[in-house]
Structure formats: structure tokens, C-alpha cells
Tab-separated table of C-alpha atoms in Angstrom:
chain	number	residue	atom	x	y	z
A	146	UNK	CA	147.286	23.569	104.712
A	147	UNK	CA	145.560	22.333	101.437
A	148	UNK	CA	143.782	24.268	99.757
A	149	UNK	CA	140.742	22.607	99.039
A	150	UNK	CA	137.534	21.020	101.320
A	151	UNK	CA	139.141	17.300	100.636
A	152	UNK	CA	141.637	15.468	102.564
A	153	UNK	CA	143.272	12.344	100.035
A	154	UNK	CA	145.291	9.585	99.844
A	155	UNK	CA	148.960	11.608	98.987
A	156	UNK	CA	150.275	8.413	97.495
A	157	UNK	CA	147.476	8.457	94.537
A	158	UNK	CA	147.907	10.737	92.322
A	159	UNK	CA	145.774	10.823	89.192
A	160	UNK	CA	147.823	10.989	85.402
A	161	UNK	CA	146.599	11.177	82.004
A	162	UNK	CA	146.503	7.652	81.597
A	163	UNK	CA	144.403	7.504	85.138
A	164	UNK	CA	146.784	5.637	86.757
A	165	UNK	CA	148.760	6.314	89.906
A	166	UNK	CA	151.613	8.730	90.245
A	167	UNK	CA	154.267	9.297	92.312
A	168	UNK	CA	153.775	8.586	96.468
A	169	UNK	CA	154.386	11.928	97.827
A	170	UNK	CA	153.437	14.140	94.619
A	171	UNK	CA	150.123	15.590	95.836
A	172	UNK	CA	147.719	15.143	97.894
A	173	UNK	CA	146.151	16.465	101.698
A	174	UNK	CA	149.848	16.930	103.088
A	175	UNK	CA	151.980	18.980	101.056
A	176	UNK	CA	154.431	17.768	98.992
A	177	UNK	CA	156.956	20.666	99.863
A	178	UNK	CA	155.885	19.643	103.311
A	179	UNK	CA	158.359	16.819	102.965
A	180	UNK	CA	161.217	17.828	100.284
A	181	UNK	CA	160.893	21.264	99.586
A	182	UNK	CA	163.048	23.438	101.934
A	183	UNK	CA	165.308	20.275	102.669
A	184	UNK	CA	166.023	19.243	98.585
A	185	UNK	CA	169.741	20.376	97.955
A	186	UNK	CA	169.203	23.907	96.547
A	187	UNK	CA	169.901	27.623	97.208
A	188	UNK	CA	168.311	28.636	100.222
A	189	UNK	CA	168.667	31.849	102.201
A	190	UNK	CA	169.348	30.995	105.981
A	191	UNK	CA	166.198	30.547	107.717
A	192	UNK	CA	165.077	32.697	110.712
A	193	UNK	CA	162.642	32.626	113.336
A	194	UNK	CA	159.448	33.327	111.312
A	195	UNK	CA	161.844	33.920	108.378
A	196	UNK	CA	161.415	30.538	106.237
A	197	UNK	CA	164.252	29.665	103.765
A	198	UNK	CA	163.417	30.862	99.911
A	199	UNK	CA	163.349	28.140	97.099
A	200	UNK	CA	164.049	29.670	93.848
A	201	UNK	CA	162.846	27.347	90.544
A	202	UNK	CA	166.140	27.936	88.392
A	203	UNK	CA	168.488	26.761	91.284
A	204	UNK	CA	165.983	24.282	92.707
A	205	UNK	CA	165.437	22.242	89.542
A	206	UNK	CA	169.427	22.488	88.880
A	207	UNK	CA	168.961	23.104	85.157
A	208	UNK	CA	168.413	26.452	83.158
A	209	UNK	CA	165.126	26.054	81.688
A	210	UNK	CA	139.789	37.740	81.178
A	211	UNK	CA	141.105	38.671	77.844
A	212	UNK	CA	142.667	36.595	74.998
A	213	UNK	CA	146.162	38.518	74.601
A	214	UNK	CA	147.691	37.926	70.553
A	215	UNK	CA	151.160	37.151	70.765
A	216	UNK	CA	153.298	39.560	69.480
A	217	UNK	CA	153.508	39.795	65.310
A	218	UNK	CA	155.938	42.928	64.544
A	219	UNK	CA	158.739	40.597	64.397
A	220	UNK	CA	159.611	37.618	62.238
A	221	UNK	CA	158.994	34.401	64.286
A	222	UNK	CA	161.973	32.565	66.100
A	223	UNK	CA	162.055	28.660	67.327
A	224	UNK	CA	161.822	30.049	70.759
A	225	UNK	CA	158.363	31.939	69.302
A	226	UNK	CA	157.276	28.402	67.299
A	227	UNK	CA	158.419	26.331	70.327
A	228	UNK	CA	156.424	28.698	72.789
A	229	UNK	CA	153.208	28.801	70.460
A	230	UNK	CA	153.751	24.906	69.995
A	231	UNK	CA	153.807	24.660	74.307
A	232	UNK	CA	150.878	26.264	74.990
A	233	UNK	CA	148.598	24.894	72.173
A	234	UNK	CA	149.535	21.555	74.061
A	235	UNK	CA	148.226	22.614	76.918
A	236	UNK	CA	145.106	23.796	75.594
A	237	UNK	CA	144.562	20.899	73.507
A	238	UNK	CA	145.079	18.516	77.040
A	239	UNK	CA	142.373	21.290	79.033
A	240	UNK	CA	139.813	20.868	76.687
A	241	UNK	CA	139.675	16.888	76.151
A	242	UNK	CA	140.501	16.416	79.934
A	243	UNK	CA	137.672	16.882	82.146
A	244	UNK	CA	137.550	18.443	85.509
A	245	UNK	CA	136.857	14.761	87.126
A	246	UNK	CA	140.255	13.673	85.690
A	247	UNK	CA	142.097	15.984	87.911
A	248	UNK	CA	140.690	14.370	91.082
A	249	UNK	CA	143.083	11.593	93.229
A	250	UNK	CA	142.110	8.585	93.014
A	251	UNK	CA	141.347	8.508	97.160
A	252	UNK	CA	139.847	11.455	99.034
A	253	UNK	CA	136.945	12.643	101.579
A	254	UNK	CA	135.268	15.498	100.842
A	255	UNK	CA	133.942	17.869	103.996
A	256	UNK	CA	130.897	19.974	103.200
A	257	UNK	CA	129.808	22.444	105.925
A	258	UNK	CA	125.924	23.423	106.118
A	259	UNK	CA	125.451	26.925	105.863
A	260	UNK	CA	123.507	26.828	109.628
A	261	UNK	CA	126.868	25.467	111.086
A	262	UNK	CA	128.468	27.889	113.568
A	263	UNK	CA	131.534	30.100	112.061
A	264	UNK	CA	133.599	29.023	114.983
A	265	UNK	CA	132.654	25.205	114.869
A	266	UNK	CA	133.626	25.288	110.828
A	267	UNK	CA	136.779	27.028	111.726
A	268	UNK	CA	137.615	24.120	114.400
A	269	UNK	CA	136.497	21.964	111.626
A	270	UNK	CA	138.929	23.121	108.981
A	271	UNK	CA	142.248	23.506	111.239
A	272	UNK	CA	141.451	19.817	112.390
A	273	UNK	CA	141.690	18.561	109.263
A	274	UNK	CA	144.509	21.006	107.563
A	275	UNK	CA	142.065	22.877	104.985
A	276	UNK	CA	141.220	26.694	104.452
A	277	UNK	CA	138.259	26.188	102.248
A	278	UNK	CA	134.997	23.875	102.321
A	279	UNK	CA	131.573	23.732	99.554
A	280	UNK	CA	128.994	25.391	101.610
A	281	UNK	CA	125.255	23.512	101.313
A	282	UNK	CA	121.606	24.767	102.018
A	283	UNK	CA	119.986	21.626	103.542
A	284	UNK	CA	116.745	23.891	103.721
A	285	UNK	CA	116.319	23.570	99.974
A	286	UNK	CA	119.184	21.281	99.265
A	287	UNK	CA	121.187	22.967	97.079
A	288	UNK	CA	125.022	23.892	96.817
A	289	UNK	CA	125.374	27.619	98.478
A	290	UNK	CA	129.037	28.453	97.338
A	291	UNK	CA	132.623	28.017	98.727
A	292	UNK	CA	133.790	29.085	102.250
A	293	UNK	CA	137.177	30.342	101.820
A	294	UNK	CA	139.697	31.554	104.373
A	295	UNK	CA	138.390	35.352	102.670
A	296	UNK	CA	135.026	34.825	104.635
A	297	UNK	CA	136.787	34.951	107.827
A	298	UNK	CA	138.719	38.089	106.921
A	299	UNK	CA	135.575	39.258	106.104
A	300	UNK	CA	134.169	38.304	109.575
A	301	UNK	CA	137.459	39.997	110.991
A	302	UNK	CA	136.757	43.127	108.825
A	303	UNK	CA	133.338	43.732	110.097
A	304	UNK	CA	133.967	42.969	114.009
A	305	UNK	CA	136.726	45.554	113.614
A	306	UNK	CA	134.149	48.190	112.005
A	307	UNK	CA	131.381	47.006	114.698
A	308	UNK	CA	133.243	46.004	118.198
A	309	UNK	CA	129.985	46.414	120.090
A	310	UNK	CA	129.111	43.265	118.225
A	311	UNK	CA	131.796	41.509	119.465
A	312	UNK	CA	130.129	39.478	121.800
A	313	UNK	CA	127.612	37.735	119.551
A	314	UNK	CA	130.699	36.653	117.709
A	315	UNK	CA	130.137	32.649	119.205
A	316	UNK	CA	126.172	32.863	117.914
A	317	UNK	CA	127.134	33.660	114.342
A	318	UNK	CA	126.543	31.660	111.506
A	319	UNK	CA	127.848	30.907	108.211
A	320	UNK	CA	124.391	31.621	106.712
A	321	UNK	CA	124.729	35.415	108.167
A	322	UNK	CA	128.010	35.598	105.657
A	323	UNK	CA	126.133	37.394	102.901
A	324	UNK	CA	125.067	39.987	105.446
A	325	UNK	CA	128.310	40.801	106.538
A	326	UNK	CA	129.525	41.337	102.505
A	327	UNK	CA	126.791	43.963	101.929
A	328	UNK	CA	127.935	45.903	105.517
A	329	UNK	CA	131.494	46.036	104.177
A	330	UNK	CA	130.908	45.985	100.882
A	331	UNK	CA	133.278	43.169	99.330
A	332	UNK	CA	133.338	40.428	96.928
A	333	UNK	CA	130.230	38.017	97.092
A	334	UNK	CA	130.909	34.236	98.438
A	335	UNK	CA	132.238	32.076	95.620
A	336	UNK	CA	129.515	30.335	94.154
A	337	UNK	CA	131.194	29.398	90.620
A	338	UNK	CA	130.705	25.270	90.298
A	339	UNK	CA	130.896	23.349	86.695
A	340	UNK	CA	129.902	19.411	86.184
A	341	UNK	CA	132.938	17.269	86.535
A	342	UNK	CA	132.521	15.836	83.318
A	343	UNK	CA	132.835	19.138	81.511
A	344	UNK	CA	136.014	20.086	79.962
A	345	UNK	CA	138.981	21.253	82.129
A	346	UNK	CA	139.381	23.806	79.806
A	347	UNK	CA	135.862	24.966	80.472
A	348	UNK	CA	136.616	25.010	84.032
A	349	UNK	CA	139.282	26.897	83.839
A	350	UNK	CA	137.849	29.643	81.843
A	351	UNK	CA	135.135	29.821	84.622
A	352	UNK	CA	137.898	30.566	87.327
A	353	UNK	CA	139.527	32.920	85.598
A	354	UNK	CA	136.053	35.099	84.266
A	355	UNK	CA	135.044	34.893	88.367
A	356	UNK	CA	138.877	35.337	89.958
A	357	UNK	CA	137.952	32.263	91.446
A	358	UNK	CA	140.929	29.777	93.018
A	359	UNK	CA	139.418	27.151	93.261
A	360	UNK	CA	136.249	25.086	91.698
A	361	UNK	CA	133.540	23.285	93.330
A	362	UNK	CA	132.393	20.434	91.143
A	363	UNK	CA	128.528	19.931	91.242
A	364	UNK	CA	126.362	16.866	89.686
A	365	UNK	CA	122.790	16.110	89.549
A	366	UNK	CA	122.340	12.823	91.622
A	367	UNK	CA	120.606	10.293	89.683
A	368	UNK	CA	117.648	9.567	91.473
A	369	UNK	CA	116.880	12.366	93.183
A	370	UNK	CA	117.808	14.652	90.493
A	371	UNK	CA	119.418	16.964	93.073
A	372	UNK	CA	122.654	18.274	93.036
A	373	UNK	CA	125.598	17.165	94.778
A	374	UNK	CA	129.170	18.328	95.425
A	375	UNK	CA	131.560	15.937	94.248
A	376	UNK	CA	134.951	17.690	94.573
A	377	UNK	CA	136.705	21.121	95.033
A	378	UNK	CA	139.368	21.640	92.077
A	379	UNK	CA	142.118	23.838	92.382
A	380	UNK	CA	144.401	26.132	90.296
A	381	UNK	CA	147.351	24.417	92.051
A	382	UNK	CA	146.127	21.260	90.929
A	383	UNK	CA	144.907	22.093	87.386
A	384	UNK	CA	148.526	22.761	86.625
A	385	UNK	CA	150.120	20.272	88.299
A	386	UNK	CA	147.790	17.812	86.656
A	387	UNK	CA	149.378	19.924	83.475
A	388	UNK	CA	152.844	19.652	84.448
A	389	UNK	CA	153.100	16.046	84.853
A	390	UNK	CA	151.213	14.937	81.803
A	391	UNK	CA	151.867	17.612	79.400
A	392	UNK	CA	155.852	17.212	78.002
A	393	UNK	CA	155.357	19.951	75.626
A	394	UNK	CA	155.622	22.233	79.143
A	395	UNK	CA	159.282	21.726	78.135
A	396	UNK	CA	158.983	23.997	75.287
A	397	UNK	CA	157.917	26.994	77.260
A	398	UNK	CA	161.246	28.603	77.696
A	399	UNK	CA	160.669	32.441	77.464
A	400	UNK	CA	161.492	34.311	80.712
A	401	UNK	CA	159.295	35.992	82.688
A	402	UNK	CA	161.187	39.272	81.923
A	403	UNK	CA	159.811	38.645	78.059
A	404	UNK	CA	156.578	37.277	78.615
A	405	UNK	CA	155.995	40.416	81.150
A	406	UNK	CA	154.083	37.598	83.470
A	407	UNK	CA	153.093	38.999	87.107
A	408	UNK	CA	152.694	41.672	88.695
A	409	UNK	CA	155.895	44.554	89.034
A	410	UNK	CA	154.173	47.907	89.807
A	411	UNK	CA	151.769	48.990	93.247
A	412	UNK	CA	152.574	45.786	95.372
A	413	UNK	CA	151.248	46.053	98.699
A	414	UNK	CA	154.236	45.089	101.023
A	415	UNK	CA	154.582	45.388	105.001
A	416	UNK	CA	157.532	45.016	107.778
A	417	UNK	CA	157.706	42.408	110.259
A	418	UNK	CA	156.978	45.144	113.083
A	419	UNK	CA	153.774	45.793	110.524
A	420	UNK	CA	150.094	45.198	112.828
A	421	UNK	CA	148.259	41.969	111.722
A	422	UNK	CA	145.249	43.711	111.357
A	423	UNK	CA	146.719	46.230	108.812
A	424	UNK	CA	148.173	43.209	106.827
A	425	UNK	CA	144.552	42.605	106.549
A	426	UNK	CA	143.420	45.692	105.867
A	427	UNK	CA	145.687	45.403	102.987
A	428	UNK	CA	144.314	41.262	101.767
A	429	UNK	CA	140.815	43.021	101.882
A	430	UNK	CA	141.103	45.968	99.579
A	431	UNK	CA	143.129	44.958	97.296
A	432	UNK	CA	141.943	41.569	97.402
A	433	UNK	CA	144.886	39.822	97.279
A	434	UNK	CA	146.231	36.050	98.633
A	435	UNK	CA	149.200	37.512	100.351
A	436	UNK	CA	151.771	40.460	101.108
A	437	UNK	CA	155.266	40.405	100.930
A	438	UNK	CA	157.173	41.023	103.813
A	439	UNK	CA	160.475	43.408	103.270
A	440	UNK	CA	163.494	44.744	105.250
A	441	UNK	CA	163.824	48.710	104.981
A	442	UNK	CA	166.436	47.440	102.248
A	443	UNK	CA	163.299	46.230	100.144
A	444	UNK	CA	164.583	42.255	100.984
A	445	UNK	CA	162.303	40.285	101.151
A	446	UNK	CA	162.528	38.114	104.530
A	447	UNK	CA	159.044	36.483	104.321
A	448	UNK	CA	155.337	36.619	103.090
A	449	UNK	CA	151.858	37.051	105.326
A	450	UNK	CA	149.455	34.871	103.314
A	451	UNK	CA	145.322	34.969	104.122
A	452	UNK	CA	145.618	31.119	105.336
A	453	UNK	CA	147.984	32.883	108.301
A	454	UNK	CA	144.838	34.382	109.309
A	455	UNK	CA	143.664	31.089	110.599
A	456	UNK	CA	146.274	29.984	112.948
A	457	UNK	CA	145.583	33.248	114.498
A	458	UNK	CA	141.833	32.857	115.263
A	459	UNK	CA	141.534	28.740	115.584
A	460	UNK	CA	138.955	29.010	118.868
A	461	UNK	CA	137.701	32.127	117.697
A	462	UNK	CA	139.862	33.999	119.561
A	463	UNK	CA	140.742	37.249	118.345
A	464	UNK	CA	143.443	39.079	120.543
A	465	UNK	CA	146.076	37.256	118.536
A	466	UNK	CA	145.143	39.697	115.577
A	467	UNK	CA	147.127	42.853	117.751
A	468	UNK	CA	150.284	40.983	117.352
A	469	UNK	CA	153.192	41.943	114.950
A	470	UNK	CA	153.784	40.003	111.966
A	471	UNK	CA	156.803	38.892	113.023
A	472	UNK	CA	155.157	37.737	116.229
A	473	UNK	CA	152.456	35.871	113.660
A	474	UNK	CA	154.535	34.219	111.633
A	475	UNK	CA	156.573	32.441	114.479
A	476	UNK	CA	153.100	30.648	115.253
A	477	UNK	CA	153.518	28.402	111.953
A	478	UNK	CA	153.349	25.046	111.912
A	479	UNK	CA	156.946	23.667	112.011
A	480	UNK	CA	155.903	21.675	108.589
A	481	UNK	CA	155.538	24.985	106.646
A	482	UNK	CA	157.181	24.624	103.386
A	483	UNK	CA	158.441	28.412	103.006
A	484	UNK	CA	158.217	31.034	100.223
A	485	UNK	CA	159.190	30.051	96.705
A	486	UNK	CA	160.712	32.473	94.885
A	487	UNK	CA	162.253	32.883	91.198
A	488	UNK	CA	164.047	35.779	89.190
A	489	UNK	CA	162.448	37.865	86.390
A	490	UNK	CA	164.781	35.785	83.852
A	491	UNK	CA	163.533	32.542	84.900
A	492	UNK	CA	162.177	30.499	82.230
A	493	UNK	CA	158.113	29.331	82.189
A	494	UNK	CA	159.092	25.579	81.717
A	495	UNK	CA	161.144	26.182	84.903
A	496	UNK	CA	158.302	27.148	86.902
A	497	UNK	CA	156.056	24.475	85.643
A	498	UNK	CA	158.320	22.021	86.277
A	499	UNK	CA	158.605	23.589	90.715
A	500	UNK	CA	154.842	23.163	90.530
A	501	UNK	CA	155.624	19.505	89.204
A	502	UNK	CA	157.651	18.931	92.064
A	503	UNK	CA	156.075	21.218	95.212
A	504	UNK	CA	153.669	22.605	96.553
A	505	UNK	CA	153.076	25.959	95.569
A	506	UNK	CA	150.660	28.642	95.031
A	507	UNK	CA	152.890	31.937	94.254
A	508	UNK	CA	156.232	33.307	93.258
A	509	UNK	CA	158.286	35.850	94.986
A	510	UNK	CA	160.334	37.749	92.302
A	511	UNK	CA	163.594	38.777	93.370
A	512	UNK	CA	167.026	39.972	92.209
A	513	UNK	CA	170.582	39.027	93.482
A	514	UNK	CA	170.601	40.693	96.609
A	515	UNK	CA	166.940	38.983	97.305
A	516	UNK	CA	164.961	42.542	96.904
A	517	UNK	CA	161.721	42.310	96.078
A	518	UNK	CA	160.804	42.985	92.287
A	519	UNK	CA	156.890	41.257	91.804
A	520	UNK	CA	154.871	38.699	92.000
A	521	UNK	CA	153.539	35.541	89.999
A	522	UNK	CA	150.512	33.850	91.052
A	523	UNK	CA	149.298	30.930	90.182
A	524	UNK	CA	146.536	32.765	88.192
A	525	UNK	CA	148.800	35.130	86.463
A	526	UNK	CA	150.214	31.258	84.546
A	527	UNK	CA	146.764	30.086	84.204
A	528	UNK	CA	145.636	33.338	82.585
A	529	UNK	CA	148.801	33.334	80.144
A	530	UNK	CA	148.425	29.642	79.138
A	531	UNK	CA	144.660	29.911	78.553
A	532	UNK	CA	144.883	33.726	76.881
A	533	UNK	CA	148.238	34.078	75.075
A	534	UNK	CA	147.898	34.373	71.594
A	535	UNK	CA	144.527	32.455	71.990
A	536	UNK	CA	143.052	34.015	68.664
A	537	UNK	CA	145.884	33.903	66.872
A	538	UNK	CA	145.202	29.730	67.337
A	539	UNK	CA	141.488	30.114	66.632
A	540	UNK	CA	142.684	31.912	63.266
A	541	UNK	CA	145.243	29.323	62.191
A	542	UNK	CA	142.526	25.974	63.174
């Protein structure tokens, strides 16, 4: 599923110069959808819910909140220089780019009112293969925040601490979401938005100050002087946009072991005999995209993501959530891309350049025998190349 509230032409994607990329490269359908668990690389057999693992280092064929100083106790290498160099690149291309850059060339965008029916949006977005959608108040026209697949955990969350309520499940609206927050007492609606003409840089910043994902983009219209939601921008897209325009990704080639990027300590894992609804549980509290899934070895045989969630409950119908999540993953589409995974000595220009060429939103870390070791999101990289030895820049301009 994509990630954001737009369906586009795949074969149209936007570059630097504004021009058309690759067919295939982005777009509605996955990318990964087509080449990822078939390209010739080193895949774990796949199993029945148990998608193969693509790891960047093999897969590519070639060994490559707070601003965070780099390192100064030691003298500074050309790895150091050639990292620094990297990531002032990027910032330099954020902060002359602007967020409208990053959109294809060809898309539709699907806005849901907030007085739609829950169920009806969720028919909406499986129809069209999206887990998120801008939300809009026609009562005083103006943009209300981003439905994510979150909100219907939410929903989930609270039917599960009120089952006499079950039955008014069909009547309930997406403008009764801010209720059901308050009950359970988690994170507010996204309702971060920048101007697509601001910097990407800018936007960026915004996502990363909010924990946000994704971006809606919001204009005033012309004549009415109302505003309007142009586009939903992604982290996934922000740095592919930055992978295929910026060379100077080349230079990033610390590991992950060095850099100490992800997360290595309190990861929330389950079994495939694990309940659904305590996978949940475990997406809500800790508020978190996705859990590993691990043998009683600590191998790591799959991962329960929150967009799982919503193959279960398409129709609003809820007794799917008492299955296993073994049973859960088997209902994938047959066009899911798998698990991407790298090792903690994988190089950062490596894993820019398996966001260059799939579809991905995460990285299982693993060692040789595939056990589980952490995690790198796709806002763990867009914290580091924002944050990393940002005022140590600011000093030297």
C-alpha cells in the first residue's frame, strides 16, 4: 500500500531538473512491488506468511529533535571529511528544494470529509491501495489533519476498552476521532501541514519536531483565499527524491555500527503464535510503525506492521483481530514486497542507494544467523541527515 492519500502515474517521477525519471521508480504501486524480492540477491527462503529478507549490502552487489555535533576528540579522517561533505549536500539540496518539487508529475489526491463514515473511508482507502488520507472540515472549510492507519488502531483500542459500544461501530464518524484520543489517551490526529513552496528542508524539520511521517501540503486558493490540500509528502519520498538527485549520498560510507543509527535496546518483538490484538497493544504504547516477529532463537522470520491492521478490518469487521499473527500475515496481498533488512556494518550510502531502488520504509538489523539486533526507520536517517553535526556547519558558514 502507499503511503500517502494520492494515487500517481508510477512512470513519472519528478528529478532535480523536473523532468521524468525512471518508469517503475515510484509512484501508487510499489516499486519493490515489481523487482524487489525477485532482483538476484540474498534472500532467505520464503514461507507462508514468512516473506523473503532483502538485505542493502547484498542487494546492491557492492560494499558501500536535537542537532547532534559530530564527534571532535579525534583528528579528522577522509571518511570524517567525506561524511561531513555528504550530508552538507543534502542539506544544501533540502533547503533550496521545495516541498512541491518532490511531487510526481501525475497524481489524484483523495481527501475524506471529516463527517464521512469510518467504515466507508476504510472501504475507500483499501480500494485504492492507501493507509492515509488529508482529513477536511467542509463546515468551516478548513484542512482538519491526516487520517492515518493509527486512527483505526485507535478505533480498535477503544472498542476493545468499551465492547458494549460495539454495535454503534457502523454509525461512527471520523469527526468523533478526537473523542476517542481523549478516552484512551494517545497522540492527537496529525495536523502538521507546510505550503508547498516552502523549503523541503523546512518541511522536514516540521516532521521530525511533530514525529510526523508524512506531510500534508496546504495553500491558500487564490480567489477564495481558503486553503486547500495540494499533496501528502512523505519521509519515503523526501529521501528518495534525495537519493536520486543528490550524488554526494555516495560519500556517506560510515556503518551503522559507527554512526550508532537505530534503535538496539527495548524493542518490542512478538511470535507468530503472538494474538493480533496484543501486537497492537504493543503499536499503541509504544507508538511504533511495526514489531518484529522472532523464532524462540531470536530469528527474525517476519514483521507485523500498523498497515496489516487494515487487511484485517476492510468491511469493518473485527473478528479477524483474534487471529494469530501467523494466521494475519498469510492474508497479504500476494504483491507484498517483504521485509528489508541490513547488518549493523552496512554502510549509509548503501541504504540510500535500497531506498533509490525500492520501496521501503524500515530496516531489520540482523547478524549472520538472521537474529534480530535493531531497527532503522526511515526517521532515524532523516533525523541523522538533518541533525548530525548540524552546528558544527552553522559554525564553519
Amino acid at each position: 500500500m502507499a503511503e500517502e492519500g494520492v494515487e500517481e502515474d508510477p512512470s513519472k517521477l519528478p528529478t532535480a531538473s523536473g523532468e521524468a525519471g525512471v518508469a517503475g521508480d515510484d509512484g501508487g504501486e510499489p516499486a519493490t512491488r515489481r523487482s524487489g524480492m525477485t532482483a538476484s540477491s540474498t534472500t532467505t527462503p520464503a514461507q507462508a506468511g514468512h516473506e523473503g529478507f532483502v538485505q542493502p549490502s547484498s542487494y546492491l552487489r557492492r560494499p558501500r529533535g536535537q542537532s547532534r555535533p559530530m564527534p571532535s576528540a579525534k583528528p579528522e579522517t577522509a571518511v570524517d571529511r567525506e561524511q561531513r561533505k555528504g550530508l552538507q549536500s543534502i542539506r544544501a539540496f533540502l533547503k533550496v528544494r521545495t516541498s512541491y518539487d518532490v511531487l510526481p508529475l501525475s497524481f489524484r489526491l483523495i481527501i475524506f470529509d471529516t463527517s464521512l463514515l469510518v467504515k466507508k473511508s476504510l472501504a475507500i482507502l483499501t480500494q485504492n491501495g492507501i493507509v492515509s488520507a488529508p482529513l477536511w472540515d467542509s463546515r468551516t472549510s478548513t484542512f482538519a489533519g491526516l487520517l492515518t492507519t493509527s486512527d483505526y488502531i485507535n478505533v480498535i483500542q477503544y472498542y476493545c476498552l468499551h465492547p458494549e459500544e460495539m454495535s454503534k461501530i457502523d454509525q461512527f464518524r471520523l469527526n468523533s476521532l478526537r473523542a476517542i484520543e481523549k478516552e484512551i489517551n494517545v497522540t492527537p490526529i496529525e495536523t502538521v501541514s507546510i505550503h508547498p513552496l516552502r523549503p523541503l528542508y523546512e518541511a522536514c524539520r516540521r516532521m521530525l519536531e511533530s514525529r510526523a511521517r508524512r506531510i500534508p501540503l496546504v495553500d491558500i486558493d487564490d480567489e477564495t483565499k481558503r486553503a486547500m490540500v495540494v499533496s501528502v509528502v512523505t519521509q519515503y519520498r523526501i529521501l528518495k527524491f534525495v537519493a536520486v538527485n543528490v550524488v554526494e549520498t555516495q560519500l556517506l560510507r560510515k556503518p551503522l555500527r559507527e554512526l550508532n543509527l537505530g534503535t538496539y535496546k527495548n524493542l518490542e518483538t512478538a511470535r507468530m503464535e503472538t494474538p493480533v490484538l496484543d501486537v497492537i497493544q504493543q503499536l499503541v504504547h509504544q507508538n511504533i510503525s511495526s514489531v518484529p516477529i522472532l523464532t524462540s532463537d531470536g530469528v527474525v522470520t517476519n514483521v507485523f506492521e500498523a498497515v496489516d491492521v487494515i487487511t484485517l478490518i476492510k468491511g469493518m469487521v473485527y473478528e479477524e483481530l483474534n487471529l494469530s499473527v501467523g494466521e494475519a500475515l498469510q492474508k497479504r496481498p500476494e504483491d507484498f514486497p517483504g521485509i528489508y533488512t541490513c547488518s549493523i556494518d552496512d554502510r549509509l550510502d548503501t541504504i540510500f542507494d535500497t531506498i533509490r531502488k525500492s520501496r521501503v520504509h524500515r530496516f531489520v538489523v540482523i547478524d549472520e544467523a538472521n537474529r534480530l539486533v535493531g531497527v532503522l526507520t526511515l526517521s532515524d536517517i532523516l533525523e541523522y541527515v538533518l541533525l548530525e553535526g548540524e552546528r558544527d556547519d552553522d559554525r564553519q558558514d
